[in-house]
Amino acid sequence: MDIIVKGRHTGVSDRFRDHVTAKLAKIERLDNKLIRIDVEVSKETNPRINGPRERVELTIHSRGPAIRAEASADDRFSALDIALGKLEGRLRRLADRRKVHYGNHCPPSVAELTAAALAESFEIDPAGVRVEPATVGGSGDEYRFEPRS
């Protein structure tokens, strides 16, 4: 996994680069298909906001979709923490969508599906007698009647 830290109209210190590398090492455990993470730092000079604010944008390039998060705060360290929290939430949601949330966490086999289909084809007569076909795939005219026990 490559981490690329770049500044847009501002310089990036080595201390911040080390901090980013340490923080983003935790991201790799959430998605093992990561190729590259781009971290872009810029100063936001909005006249409506008092003083310059720091903006951090995180972009993950992987074999799946590109995932982005951005945040701004008074200093770039806190903006990185906010953006990292957003990014972790998005990665957790993506990992959660890939999970199977029912059954024994594996797709059913063909034998299980055919057994379930055969079990559903048996009907119960209103008189309480179980009616089942004598031959599977037959004409359907031949039935065995068994009283319910």
mmCIF file of N, CA and C in Angstrom:
data_model
loop_
_atom_site.group_PDB
_atom_site.id
_atom_site.type_symbol
_atom_site.label_atom_id
_atom_site.label_comp_id
_atom_site.label_asym_id
_atom_site.label_seq_id
_atom_site.Cartn_x
_atom_site.Cartn_y
_atom_site.Cartn_z
ATOM 1 N N MET A 1 0.849 -1.175 0.000
ATOM 2 C CA MET A 1 0.000 0.000 0.000
ATOM 3 C C MET A 1 0.895 1.238 0.000
ATOM 4 N N ASP A 2 0.648 2.119 -0.939
ATOM 5 C CA ASP A 2 1.411 3.361 -1.050
ATOM 6 C C ASP A 2 0.609 4.497 -0.433
ATOM 7 N N ILE A 3 1.281 5.345 0.321
ATOM 8 C CA ILE A 3 0.658 6.531 0.906
ATOM 9 C C ILE A 3 1.338 7.741 0.292
ATOM 10 N N ILE A 4 0.572 8.559 -0.419
ATOM 11 C CA ILE A 4 1.101 9.746 -1.077
ATOM 12 C C ILE A 4 0.519 10.965 -0.374
ATOM 13 N N VAL A 5 1.391 11.768 0.237
ATOM 14 C CA VAL A 5 0.979 12.981 0.943
ATOM 15 C C VAL A 5 1.461 14.168 0.136
ATOM 16 N N LYS A 6 0.521 15.027 -0.246
ATOM 17 C CA LYS A 6 0.908 16.213 -1.016
ATOM 18 C C LYS A 6 0.161 17.426 -0.492
ATOM 19 N N GLY A 7 0.795 18.561 -0.610
ATOM 20 C CA GLY A 7 0.199 19.810 -0.176
ATOM 21 C C GLY A 7 -0.197 20.654 -1.373
ATOM 22 N N ARG A 8 -1.315 21.278 -1.267
ATOM 23 C CA ARG A 8 -1.787 22.153 -2.343
ATOM 24 C C ARG A 8 -1.661 23.590 -1.855
ATOM 25 N N HIS A 9 -0.743 24.323 -2.425
ATOM 26 C CA HIS A 9 -0.435 25.714 -2.046
ATOM 27 C C HIS A 9 -0.010 25.827 -0.589
ATOM 28 N N THR A 10 0.577 24.772 -0.057
ATOM 29 C CA THR A 10 1.103 24.779 1.307
ATOM 30 C C THR A 10 2.151 23.682 1.426
ATOM 31 N N GLY A 11 3.021 23.821 2.400
ATOM 32 C CA GLY A 11 4.048 22.816 2.628
ATOM 33 C C GLY A 11 3.566 21.756 3.607
ATOM 34 N N VAL A 12 4.146 20.559 3.488
ATOM 35 C CA VAL A 12 3.796 19.455 4.381
ATOM 36 C C VAL A 12 5.053 19.051 5.127
ATOM 37 N N SER A 13 4.983 19.076 6.454
ATOM 38 C CA SER A 13 6.153 18.758 7.271
ATOM 39 C C SER A 13 6.348 17.246 7.369
ATOM 40 N N ASP A 14 7.560 16.858 7.732
ATOM 41 C CA ASP A 14 7.872 15.442 7.925
ATOM 42 C C ASP A 14 7.111 14.869 9.113
ATOM 43 N N ARG A 15 6.899 15.694 10.122
ATOM 44 C CA ARG A 15 6.130 15.262 11.301
ATOM 45 C C ARG A 15 4.708 14.866 10.893
ATOM 46 N N PHE A 16 4.086 15.651 10.022
ATOM 47 C CA PHE A 16 2.734 15.341 9.567
ATOM 48 C C PHE A 16 2.728 14.082 8.698
ATOM 49 N N ARG A 17 3.767 13.918 7.859
ATOM 50 C CA ARG A 17 3.852 12.712 7.030
ATOM 51 C C ARG A 17 3.961 11.460 7.893
ATOM 52 N N ASP A 18 4.778 11.516 8.948
ATOM 53 C CA ASP A 18 4.911 10.369 9.858
ATOM 54 C C ASP A 18 3.597 10.086 10.587
ATOM 55 N N HIS A 19 2.909 11.156 10.973
ATOM 56 C CA HIS A 19 1.617 11.015 11.656
ATOM 57 C C HIS A 19 0.583 10.356 10.729
ATOM 58 N N VAL A 20 0.575 10.760 9.468
ATOM 59 C CA VAL A 20 -0.344 10.188 8.486
ATOM 60 C C VAL A 20 -0.041 8.711 8.272
ATOM 61 N N THR A 21 1.221 8.368 8.148
ATOM 62 C CA THR A 21 1.607 6.971 7.936
ATOM 63 C C THR A 21 1.202 6.098 9.116
ATOM 64 N N ALA A 22 1.388 6.613 10.328
ATOM 65 C CA ALA A 22 1.006 5.845 11.517
ATOM 66 C C ALA A 22 -0.511 5.668 11.606
ATOM 67 N N LYS A 23 -1.268 6.705 11.277
ATOM 68 C CA LYS A 23 -2.727 6.627 11.357
ATOM 69 C C LYS A 23 -3.315 5.725 10.273
ATOM 70 N N LEU A 24 -2.781 5.807 9.070
ATOM 71 C CA LEU A 24 -3.342 5.046 7.957
ATOM 72 C C LEU A 24 -2.918 3.585 7.952
ATOM 73 N N ALA A 25 -1.985 3.204 8.807
ATOM 74 C CA ALA A 25 -1.623 1.794 8.919
ATOM 75 C C ALA A 25 -2.792 0.978 9.455
ATOM 76 N N LYS A 26 -3.666 1.614 10.247
ATOM 77 C CA LYS A 26 -4.833 0.923 10.792
ATOM 78 C C LYS A 26 -5.896 0.657 9.723
ATOM 79 N N ILE A 27 -5.887 1.445 8.658
ATOM 80 C CA ILE A 27 -6.886 1.308 7.594
ATOM 81 C C ILE A 27 -6.694 0.004 6.822
ATOM 82 N N GLU A 28 -5.453 -0.456 6.742
ATOM 83 C CA GLU A 28 -5.163 -1.635 5.934
ATOM 84 C C GLU A 28 -5.861 -2.884 6.454
ATOM 85 N N ARG A 29 -6.162 -2.944 7.738
ATOM 86 C CA ARG A 29 -6.849 -4.125 8.274
ATOM 87 C C ARG A 29 -8.326 -4.155 7.877
ATOM 88 N N LEU A 30 -8.911 -3.013 7.512
ATOM 89 C CA LEU A 30 -10.312 -2.986 7.111
ATOM 90 C C LEU A 30 -10.510 -3.404 5.658
ATOM 91 N N ASP A 31 -9.546 -3.131 4.800
ATOM 92 C CA ASP A 31 -9.656 -3.507 3.400
ATOM 93 C C ASP A 31 -8.275 -3.923 2.916
ATOM 94 N N ASN A 32 -8.121 -5.205 2.600
ATOM 95 C CA ASN A 32 -6.795 -5.697 2.221
ATOM 96 C C ASN A 32 -6.521 -5.538 0.730
ATOM 97 N N LYS A 33 -7.456 -4.949 -0.032
ATOM 98 C CA LYS A 33 -7.261 -4.758 -1.463
ATOM 99 C C LYS A 33 -6.771 -3.351 -1.801
ATOM 100 N N LEU A 34 -6.240 -2.641 -0.823
ATOM 101 C CA LEU A 34 -5.807 -1.265 -1.052
ATOM 102 C C LEU A 34 -4.579 -1.219 -1.958
ATOM 103 N N ILE A 35 -4.595 -0.280 -2.868
ATOM 104 C CA ILE A 35 -3.442 -0.073 -3.751
ATOM 105 C C ILE A 35 -2.708 1.202 -3.348
ATOM 106 N N ARG A 36 -3.479 2.285 -3.205
ATOM 107 C CA ARG A 36 -2.854 3.582 -2.934
ATOM 108 C C ARG A 36 -3.810 4.457 -2.144
ATOM 109 N N ILE A 37 -3.249 5.267 -1.235
ATOM 110 C CA ILE A 37 -4.023 6.256 -0.499
ATOM 111 C C ILE A 37 -3.405 7.623 -0.774
ATOM 112 N N ASP A 38 -4.223 8.535 -1.292
ATOM 113 C CA ASP A 38 -3.778 9.903 -1.552
ATOM 114 C C ASP A 38 -4.265 10.801 -0.424
ATOM 115 N N VAL A 39 -3.352 11.550 0.175
ATOM 116 C CA VAL A 39 -3.692 12.516 1.216
ATOM 117 C C VAL A 39 -3.328 13.888 0.668
ATOM 118 N N GLU A 40 -4.320 14.760 0.565
ATOM 119 C CA GLU A 40 -4.088 16.096 0.020
ATOM 120 C C GLU A 40 -4.437 17.128 1.086
ATOM 121 N N VAL A 41 -3.477 17.991 1.388
ATOM 122 C CA VAL A 41 -3.647 19.026 2.403
ATOM 123 C C VAL A 41 -3.693 20.375 1.701
ATOM 124 N N SER A 42 -4.673 21.190 2.063
ATOM 125 C CA SER A 42 -4.762 22.528 1.470
ATOM 126 C C SER A 42 -5.278 23.503 2.506
ATOM 127 N N LYS A 43 -4.982 24.777 2.265
ATOM 128 C CA LYS A 43 -5.499 25.837 3.132
ATOM 129 C C LYS A 43 -6.761 26.378 2.505
ATOM 130 N N GLU A 44 -7.784 26.458 3.307
ATOM 131 C CA GLU A 44 -9.054 26.979 2.837
ATOM 132 C C GLU A 44 -9.127 28.454 3.188
ATOM 133 N N THR A 45 -9.148 29.293 2.194
ATOM 134 C CA THR A 45 -9.195 30.739 2.441
ATOM 135 C C THR A 45 -10.568 31.269 2.047
ATOM 136 N N ASN A 46 -11.528 31.022 2.901
ATOM 137 C CA ASN A 46 -12.881 31.500 2.682
ATOM 138 C C ASN A 46 -13.045 32.802 3.461
ATOM 139 N N PRO A 47 -13.458 33.898 2.830
ATOM 140 C CA PRO A 47 -13.574 35.163 3.554
ATOM 141 C C PRO A 47 -14.656 35.142 4.635
ATOM 142 N N ARG A 48 -15.582 34.209 4.549
ATOM 143 C CA ARG A 48 -16.644 34.131 5.564
ATOM 144 C C ARG A 48 -16.203 33.398 6.827
ATOM 145 N N ILE A 49 -15.073 32.697 6.749
ATOM 146 C CA ILE A 49 -14.561 31.960 7.895
ATOM 147 C C ILE A 49 -13.413 32.764 8.496
ATOM 148 N N ASN A 50 -13.414 32.899 9.824
ATOM 149 C CA ASN A 50 -12.343 33.643 10.490
ATOM 150 C C ASN A 50 -11.038 32.863 10.412
ATOM 151 N N GLY A 51 -10.068 33.411 9.775
ATOM 152 C CA GLY A 51 -8.751 32.796 9.705
ATOM 153 C C GLY A 51 -8.706 31.644 8.709
ATOM 154 N N PRO A 52 -7.506 31.271 8.307
ATOM 155 C CA PRO A 52 -7.376 30.154 7.365
ATOM 156 C C PRO A 52 -7.640 28.825 8.060
ATOM 157 N N ARG A 53 -8.303 27.956 7.398
ATOM 158 C CA ARG A 53 -8.570 26.624 7.927
ATOM 159 C C ARG A 53 -7.828 25.604 7.077
ATOM 160 N N GLU A 54 -7.490 24.517 7.693
ATOM 161 C CA GLU A 54 -6.783 23.437 6.990
ATOM 162 C C GLU A 54 -7.795 22.400 6.510
ATOM 163 N N ARG A 55 -7.641 21.949 5.288
ATOM 164 C CA ARG A 55 -8.535 20.950 4.704
ATOM 165 C C ARG A 55 -7.702 19.715 4.340
ATOM 166 N N VAL A 56 -8.195 18.536 4.713
ATOM 167 C CA VAL A 56 -7.519 17.273 4.413
ATOM 168 C C VAL A 56 -8.481 16.406 3.612
ATOM 169 N N GLU A 57 -8.017 15.923 2.481
ATOM 170 C CA GLU A 57 -8.816 15.031 1.640
ATOM 171 C C GLU A 57 -8.103 13.695 1.543
ATOM 172 N N LEU A 58 -8.823 12.615 1.830
ATOM 173 C CA LEU A 58 -8.277 11.261 1.744
ATOM 174 C C LEU A 58 -8.987 10.529 0.608
ATOM 175 N N THR A 59 -8.225 9.907 -0.271
ATOM 176 C CA THR A 59 -8.794 9.137 -1.372
ATOM 177 C C THR A 59 -8.118 7.774 -1.396
ATOM 178 N N ILE A 60 -8.932 6.728 -1.376
ATOM 179 C CA ILE A 60 -8.410 5.360 -1.434
ATOM 180 C C ILE A 60 -8.656 4.811 -2.828
ATOM 181 N N HIS A 61 -7.610 4.342 -3.458
ATOM 182 C CA HIS A 61 -7.712 3.655 -4.738
ATOM 183 C C HIS A 61 -7.470 2.182 -4.469
ATOM 184 N N SER A 62 -8.451 1.357 -4.830
ATOM 185 C CA SER A 62 -8.333 -0.082 -4.610
ATOM 186 C C SER A 62 -8.914 -0.802 -5.809
ATOM 187 N N ARG A 63 -9.011 -2.131 -5.705
ATOM 188 C CA ARG A 63 -9.583 -2.898 -6.801
ATOM 189 C C ARG A 63 -11.080 -2.658 -6.909
ATOM 190 N N GLY A 64 -11.692 -2.163 -5.855
ATOM 191 C CA GLY A 64 -13.103 -1.826 -5.877
ATOM 192 C C GLY A 64 -13.295 -0.366 -6.230
ATOM 193 N N PRO A 65 -14.351 0.231 -5.722
ATOM 194 C CA PRO A 65 -14.584 1.644 -6.016
ATOM 195 C C PRO A 65 -13.620 2.549 -5.246
ATOM 196 N N ALA A 66 -13.429 3.767 -5.755
ATOM 197 C CA ALA A 66 -12.610 4.755 -5.047
ATOM 198 C C ALA A 66 -13.430 5.313 -3.892
ATOM 199 N N ILE A 67 -12.799 5.457 -2.736
ATOM 200 C CA ILE A 67 -13.488 5.912 -1.525
ATOM 201 C C ILE A 67 -12.841 7.212 -1.085
ATOM 202 N N ARG A 68 -13.659 8.239 -0.834
ATOM 203 C CA ARG A 68 -13.145 9.555 -0.468
ATOM 204 C C ARG A 68 -13.722 10.004 0.852
ATOM 205 N N ALA A 69 -12.952 10.835 1.537
ATOM 206 C CA ALA A 69 -13.420 11.518 2.740
ATOM 207 C C ALA A 69 -12.636 12.813 2.840
ATOM 208 N N GLU A 70 -13.316 13.861 3.276
ATOM 209 C CA GLU A 70 -12.625 15.139 3.451
ATOM 210 C C GLU A 70 -13.165 15.820 4.694
ATOM 211 N N ALA A 71 -12.303 16.620 5.299
ATOM 212 C CA ALA A 71 -12.682 17.354 6.503
ATOM 213 C C ALA A 71 -11.819 18.600 6.604
ATOM 214 N N SER A 72 -12.337 19.584 7.312
ATOM 215 C CA SER A 72 -11.551 20.793 7.545
ATOM 216 C C SER A 72 -11.674 21.168 9.013
ATOM 217 N N ALA A 73 -10.584 21.707 9.527
ATOM 218 C CA ALA A 73 -10.530 22.118 10.925
ATOM 219 C C ALA A 73 -9.474 23.214 11.044
ATOM 220 N N ASP A 74 -9.244 23.681 12.272
ATOM 221 C CA ASP A 74 -8.281 24.747 12.483
ATOM 222 C C ASP A 74 -6.842 24.301 12.222
ATOM 223 N N ASP A 75 -6.516 23.035 12.544
ATOM 224 C CA ASP A 75 -5.188 22.525 12.220
ATOM 225 C C ASP A 75 -5.329 21.213 11.459
ATOM 226 N N ARG A 76 -4.283 20.856 10.754
ATOM 227 C CA ARG A 76 -4.379 19.700 9.866
ATOM 228 C C ARG A 76 -4.396 18.372 10.598
ATOM 229 N N PHE A 77 -3.893 18.313 11.814
ATOM 230 C CA PHE A 77 -3.915 17.060 12.575
ATOM 231 C C PHE A 77 -5.343 16.690 12.979
ATOM 232 N N SER A 78 -6.098 17.672 13.443
ATOM 233 C CA SER A 78 -7.490 17.372 13.802
ATOM 234 C C SER A 78 -8.340 17.139 12.558
ATOM 235 N N ALA A 79 -8.042 17.829 11.459
ATOM 236 C CA ALA A 79 -8.765 17.577 10.215
ATOM 237 C C ALA A 79 -8.495 16.158 9.712
ATOM 238 N N LEU A 80 -7.261 15.679 9.895
ATOM 239 C CA LEU A 80 -6.930 14.306 9.506
ATOM 240 C C LEU A 80 -7.717 13.304 10.346
ATOM 241 N N ASP A 81 -7.832 13.556 11.654
ATOM 242 C CA ASP A 81 -8.584 12.647 12.521
ATOM 243 C C ASP A 81 -10.057 12.587 12.122
ATOM 244 N N ILE A 82 -10.656 13.722 11.795
ATOM 245 C CA ILE A 82 -12.068 13.753 11.394
ATOM 246 C C ILE A 82 -12.262 13.011 10.075
ATOM 247 N N ALA A 83 -11.382 13.267 9.104
ATOM 248 C CA ALA A 83 -11.490 12.602 7.802
ATOM 249 C C ALA A 83 -11.246 11.104 7.927
ATOM 250 N N LEU A 84 -10.343 10.724 8.814
ATOM 251 C CA LEU A 84 -10.058 9.311 9.027
ATOM 252 C C LEU A 84 -11.254 8.598 9.646
ATOM 253 N N GLY A 85 -11.954 9.256 10.545
ATOM 254 C CA GLY A 85 -13.174 8.679 11.121
ATOM 255 C C GLY A 85 -14.243 8.449 10.061
ATOM 256 N N LYS A 86 -14.408 9.410 9.158
ATOM 257 C CA LYS A 86 -15.375 9.254 8.061
ATOM 258 C C LYS A 86 -14.978 8.106 7.138
ATOM 259 N N LEU A 87 -13.690 8.031 6.851
ATOM 260 C CA LEU A 87 -13.192 6.989 5.949
ATOM 261 C C LEU A 87 -13.370 5.602 6.553
ATOM 262 N N GLU A 88 -13.090 5.455 7.839
ATOM 263 C CA GLU A 88 -13.279 4.167 8.507
ATOM 264 C C GLU A 88 -14.740 3.753 8.484
ATOM 265 N N GLY A 89 -15.644 4.693 8.678
ATOM 266 C CA GLY A 89 -17.067 4.380 8.624
ATOM 267 C C GLY A 89 -17.481 3.876 7.255
ATOM 268 N N ARG A 90 -16.982 4.504 6.216
ATOM 269 C CA ARG A 90 -17.322 4.069 4.860
ATOM 270 C C ARG A 90 -16.746 2.690 4.548
ATOM 271 N N LEU A 91 -15.512 2.445 5.003
ATOM 272 C CA LEU A 91 -14.900 1.132 4.771
ATOM 273 C C LEU A 91 -15.631 0.041 5.549
ATOM 274 N N ARG A 92 -16.066 0.344 6.764
ATOM 275 C CA ARG A 92 -16.826 -0.640 7.544
ATOM 276 C C ARG A 92 -18.156 -0.963 6.875
ATOM 277 N N ARG A 93 -18.819 0.070 6.338
ATOM 278 C CA ARG A 93 -20.085 -0.175 5.636
ATOM 279 C C ARG A 93 -19.869 -1.052 4.411
ATOM 280 N N LEU A 94 -18.808 -0.805 3.654
ATOM 281 C CA LEU A 94 -18.522 -1.625 2.484
ATOM 282 C C LEU A 94 -18.202 -3.064 2.866
ATOM 283 N N ALA A 95 -17.434 -3.248 3.936
ATOM 284 C CA ALA A 95 -17.114 -4.598 4.386
ATOM 285 C C ALA A 95 -18.360 -5.303 4.897
ATOM 286 N N ASP A 96 -19.254 -4.550 5.535
ATOM 287 C CA ASP A 96 -20.479 -5.135 6.067
ATOM 288 C C ASP A 96 -21.424 -5.549 4.949
ATOM 289 N N ARG A 97 -21.410 -4.838 3.837
ATOM 290 C CA ARG A 97 -22.262 -5.211 2.708
ATOM 291 C C ARG A 97 -21.810 -6.516 2.067
ATOM 292 N N ARG A 98 -20.523 -6.811 2.157
ATOM 293 C CA ARG A 98 -20.009 -8.042 1.556
ATOM 294 C C ARG A 98 -20.313 -9.274 2.390
ATOM 295 N N LYS A 99 -20.645 -9.103 3.664
ATOM 296 C CA LYS A 99 -20.904 -10.243 4.541
ATOM 297 C C LYS A 99 -22.261 -10.846 4.254
ATOM 298 N N VAL A 100 -22.391 -12.134 4.552
ATOM 299 C CA VAL A 100 -23.677 -12.811 4.499
ATOM 300 C C VAL A 100 -24.235 -12.779 5.911
ATOM 301 N N HIS A 101 -25.415 -12.188 6.085
ATOM 302 C CA HIS A 101 -25.961 -11.965 7.419
ATOM 303 C C HIS A 101 -27.032 -12.978 7.819
ATOM 304 N N TYR A 102 -27.071 -14.123 7.206
ATOM 305 C CA TYR A 102 -28.107 -15.088 7.542
ATOM 306 C C TYR A 102 -27.523 -16.491 7.462
ATOM 307 N N GLY A 103 -28.189 -17.430 8.098
ATOM 308 C CA GLY A 103 -27.805 -18.830 7.998
ATOM 309 C C GLY A 103 -26.455 -19.113 8.596
ATOM 310 N N ASN A 104 -25.802 -20.084 8.011
ATOM 311 C CA ASN A 104 -24.499 -20.495 8.524
ATOM 312 C C ASN A 104 -23.361 -19.877 7.725
ATOM 313 N N HIS A 105 -23.605 -18.738 7.117
ATOM 314 C CA HIS A 105 -22.601 -17.921 6.431
ATOM 315 C C HIS A 105 -21.967 -18.614 5.235
ATOM 316 N N CYS A 106 -22.725 -19.480 4.564
ATOM 317 C CA CYS A 106 -22.245 -20.046 3.318
ATOM 318 C C CYS A 106 -23.448 -20.246 2.409
ATOM 319 N N PRO A 107 -23.265 -20.167 1.122
ATOM 320 C CA PRO A 107 -24.408 -20.360 0.233
ATOM 321 C C PRO A 107 -24.875 -21.812 0.279
ATOM 322 N N PRO A 108 -26.164 -22.051 0.112
ATOM 323 C CA PRO A 108 -26.669 -23.420 0.190
ATOM 324 C C PRO A 108 -26.213 -24.247 -1.008
ATOM 325 N N SER A 109 -26.054 -25.546 -0.774
ATOM 326 C CA SER A 109 -25.637 -26.424 -1.855
ATOM 327 C C SER A 109 -26.848 -26.804 -2.695
ATOM 328 N N VAL A 110 -26.605 -27.389 -3.834
ATOM 329 C CA VAL A 110 -27.673 -27.802 -4.739
ATOM 330 C C VAL A 110 -28.506 -28.895 -4.086
ATOM 331 N N ALA A 111 -27.862 -29.816 -3.342
ATOM 332 C CA ALA A 111 -28.588 -30.894 -2.673
ATOM 333 C C ALA A 111 -29.553 -30.332 -1.629
ATOM 334 N N GLU A 112 -29.118 -29.313 -0.876
ATOM 335 C CA GLU A 112 -29.996 -28.708 0.123
ATOM 336 C C GLU A 112 -31.175 -28.014 -0.535
ATOM 337 N N LEU A 113 -30.934 -27.342 -1.653
ATOM 338 C CA LEU A 113 -32.017 -26.644 -2.340
ATOM 339 C C LEU A 113 -33.033 -27.618 -2.921
ATOM 340 N N THR A 114 -32.562 -28.740 -3.506
ATOM 341 C CA THR A 114 -33.509 -29.705 -4.060
ATOM 342 C C THR A 114 -34.278 -30.409 -2.958
ATOM 343 N N ALA A 115 -33.639 -30.686 -1.822
ATOM 344 C CA ALA A 115 -34.349 -31.302 -0.701
ATOM 345 C C ALA A 115 -35.416 -30.360 -0.157
ATOM 346 N N ALA A 116 -35.108 -29.075 -0.105
ATOM 347 C CA ALA A 116 -36.088 -28.097 0.367
ATOM 348 C C ALA A 116 -37.242 -27.973 -0.616
ATOM 349 N N ALA A 117 -36.939 -28.027 -1.917
ATOM 350 C CA ALA A 117 -37.998 -27.938 -2.921
ATOM 351 C C ALA A 117 -38.909 -29.154 -2.859
ATOM 352 N N LEU A 118 -38.338 -30.342 -2.618
ATOM 353 C CA LEU A 118 -39.163 -31.546 -2.489
ATOM 354 C C LEU A 118 -40.020 -31.494 -1.235
ATOM 355 N N ALA A 119 -39.456 -30.959 -0.155
ATOM 356 C CA ALA A 119 -40.225 -30.869 1.092
ATOM 357 C C ALA A 119 -41.395 -29.908 0.939
ATOM 358 N N GLU A 120 -41.221 -28.851 0.134
ATOM 359 C CA GLU A 120 -42.319 -27.916 -0.083
ATOM 360 C C GLU A 120 -43.376 -28.476 -1.015
ATOM 361 N N SER A 121 -43.012 -29.472 -1.848
ATOM 362 C CA SER A 121 -43.988 -30.014 -2.788
ATOM 363 C C SER A 121 -44.979 -30.951 -2.102
ATOM 364 N N PHE A 122 -44.648 -31.449 -0.910
ATOM 365 C CA PHE A 122 -45.598 -32.286 -0.171
ATOM 366 C C PHE A 122 -46.692 -31.397 0.383
ATOM 367 N N GLU A 123 -47.887 -31.842 0.251
ATOM 368 C CA GLU A 123 -49.028 -31.062 0.697
ATOM 369 C C GLU A 123 -49.733 -31.780 1.838
ATOM 370 N N ILE A 124 -50.392 -31.020 2.675
ATOM 371 C CA ILE A 124 -51.195 -31.601 3.740
ATOM 372 C C ILE A 124 -52.650 -31.379 3.381
ATOM 373 N N ASP A 125 -53.395 -32.476 3.342
ATOM 374 C CA ASP A 125 -54.811 -32.436 3.004
ATOM 375 C C ASP A 125 -55.584 -31.828 4.170
ATOM 376 N N PRO A 126 -56.680 -31.137 3.926
ATOM 377 C CA PRO A 126 -57.443 -30.554 5.029
ATOM 378 C C PRO A 126 -57.920 -31.589 6.048
ATOM 379 N N ALA A 127 -58.048 -32.853 5.650
ATOM 380 C CA ALA A 127 -58.500 -33.893 6.573
ATOM 381 C C ALA A 127 -57.371 -34.335 7.499
ATOM 382 N N GLY A 128 -56.203 -33.803 7.348
ATOM 383 C CA GLY A 128 -55.079 -34.151 8.218
ATOM 384 C C GLY A 128 -54.262 -35.298 7.691
ATOM 385 N N VAL A 129 -54.447 -35.672 6.441
ATOM 386 C CA VAL A 129 -53.691 -36.762 5.842
ATOM 387 C C VAL A 129 -52.582 -36.137 4.997
ATOM 388 N N ARG A 130 -51.384 -36.650 5.166
ATOM 389 C CA ARG A 130 -50.247 -36.142 4.394
ATOM 390 C C ARG A 130 -50.268 -36.784 3.021
ATOM 391 N N VAL A 131 -50.261 -35.987 1.988
ATOM 392 C CA VAL A 131 -50.304 -36.474 0.614
ATOM 393 C C VAL A 131 -48.947 -36.209 0.002
ATOM 394 N N GLU A 132 -48.291 -37.261 -0.536
ATOM 395 C CA GLU A 132 -47.009 -37.082 -1.170
ATOM 396 C C GLU A 132 -46.983 -37.851 -2.480
ATOM 397 N N PRO A 133 -46.303 -37.342 -3.456
ATOM 398 C CA PRO A 133 -46.249 -38.044 -4.729
ATOM 399 C C PRO A 133 -45.477 -39.341 -4.601
ATOM 400 N N ALA A 134 -45.941 -40.371 -5.292
ATOM 401 C CA ALA A 134 -45.277 -41.677 -5.242
ATOM 402 C C ALA A 134 -44.011 -41.657 -6.071
ATOM 403 N N THR A 135 -44.033 -40.965 -7.177
ATOM 404 C CA THR A 135 -42.846 -40.858 -8.024
ATOM 405 C C THR A 135 -42.586 -39.391 -8.294
ATOM 406 N N VAL A 136 -41.359 -39.006 -8.189
ATOM 407 C CA VAL A 136 -40.996 -37.622 -8.468
ATOM 408 C C VAL A 136 -40.846 -37.484 -9.975
ATOM 409 N N GLY A 137 -41.507 -36.520 -10.543
ATOM 410 C CA GLY A 137 -41.447 -36.308 -11.978
ATOM 411 C C GLY A 137 -42.425 -37.187 -12.737
ATOM 412 N N GLY A 138 -43.294 -37.887 -12.032
ATOM 413 C CA GLY A 138 -44.290 -38.730 -12.692
ATOM 414 C C GLY A 138 -45.459 -37.907 -13.187
ATOM 415 N N SER A 139 -46.513 -38.591 -13.526
ATOM 416 C CA SER A 139 -47.685 -37.911 -14.074
ATOM 417 C C SER A 139 -48.458 -37.162 -13.006
ATOM 418 N N GLY A 140 -48.265 -37.527 -11.746
ATOM 419 C CA GLY A 140 -48.955 -36.837 -10.663
ATOM 420 C C GLY A 140 -50.284 -37.490 -10.320
ATOM 421 N N ASP A 141 -50.650 -38.562 -11.035
ATOM 422 C CA ASP A 141 -51.917 -39.238 -10.759
ATOM 423 C C ASP A 141 -51.781 -40.270 -9.656
ATOM 424 N N GLU A 142 -50.561 -40.711 -9.380
ATOM 425 C CA GLU A 142 -50.348 -41.754 -8.385
ATOM 426 C C GLU A 142 -49.933 -41.100 -7.068
ATOM 427 N N TYR A 143 -50.689 -41.338 -5.989
ATOM 428 C CA TYR A 143 -50.382 -40.762 -4.695
ATOM 429 C C TYR A 143 -50.422 -41.843 -3.639
ATOM 430 N N ARG A 144 -49.583 -41.693 -2.621
ATOM 431 C CA ARG A 144 -49.622 -42.522 -1.431
ATOM 432 C C ARG A 144 -50.206 -41.704 -0.320
ATOM 433 N N PHE A 145 -51.106 -42.253 0.433
ATOM 434 C CA PHE A 145 -51.730 -41.551 1.552
ATOM 435 C C PHE A 145 -51.233 -42.169 2.837
ATOM 436 N N GLU A 146 -50.733 -41.342 3.732
ATOM 437 C CA GLU A 146 -50.295 -41.814 5.043
ATOM 438 C C GLU A 146 -50.995 -40.994 6.097
ATOM 439 N N PRO A 147 -51.580 -41.629 7.078
ATOM 440 C CA PRO A 147 -52.210 -40.844 8.159
ATOM 441 C C PRO A 147 -51.136 -40.162 8.988
ATOM 442 N N ARG A 148 -51.480 -39.026 9.526
ATOM 443 C CA ARG A 148 -50.542 -38.249 10.347
ATOM 444 C C ARG A 148 -50.357 -38.952 11.679
ATOM 445 N N SER A 149 -49.122 -39.089 12.130
ATOM 446 C CA SER A 149 -48.904 -39.755 13.401
ATOM 447 C C SER A 149 -48.510 -38.806 14.486
#
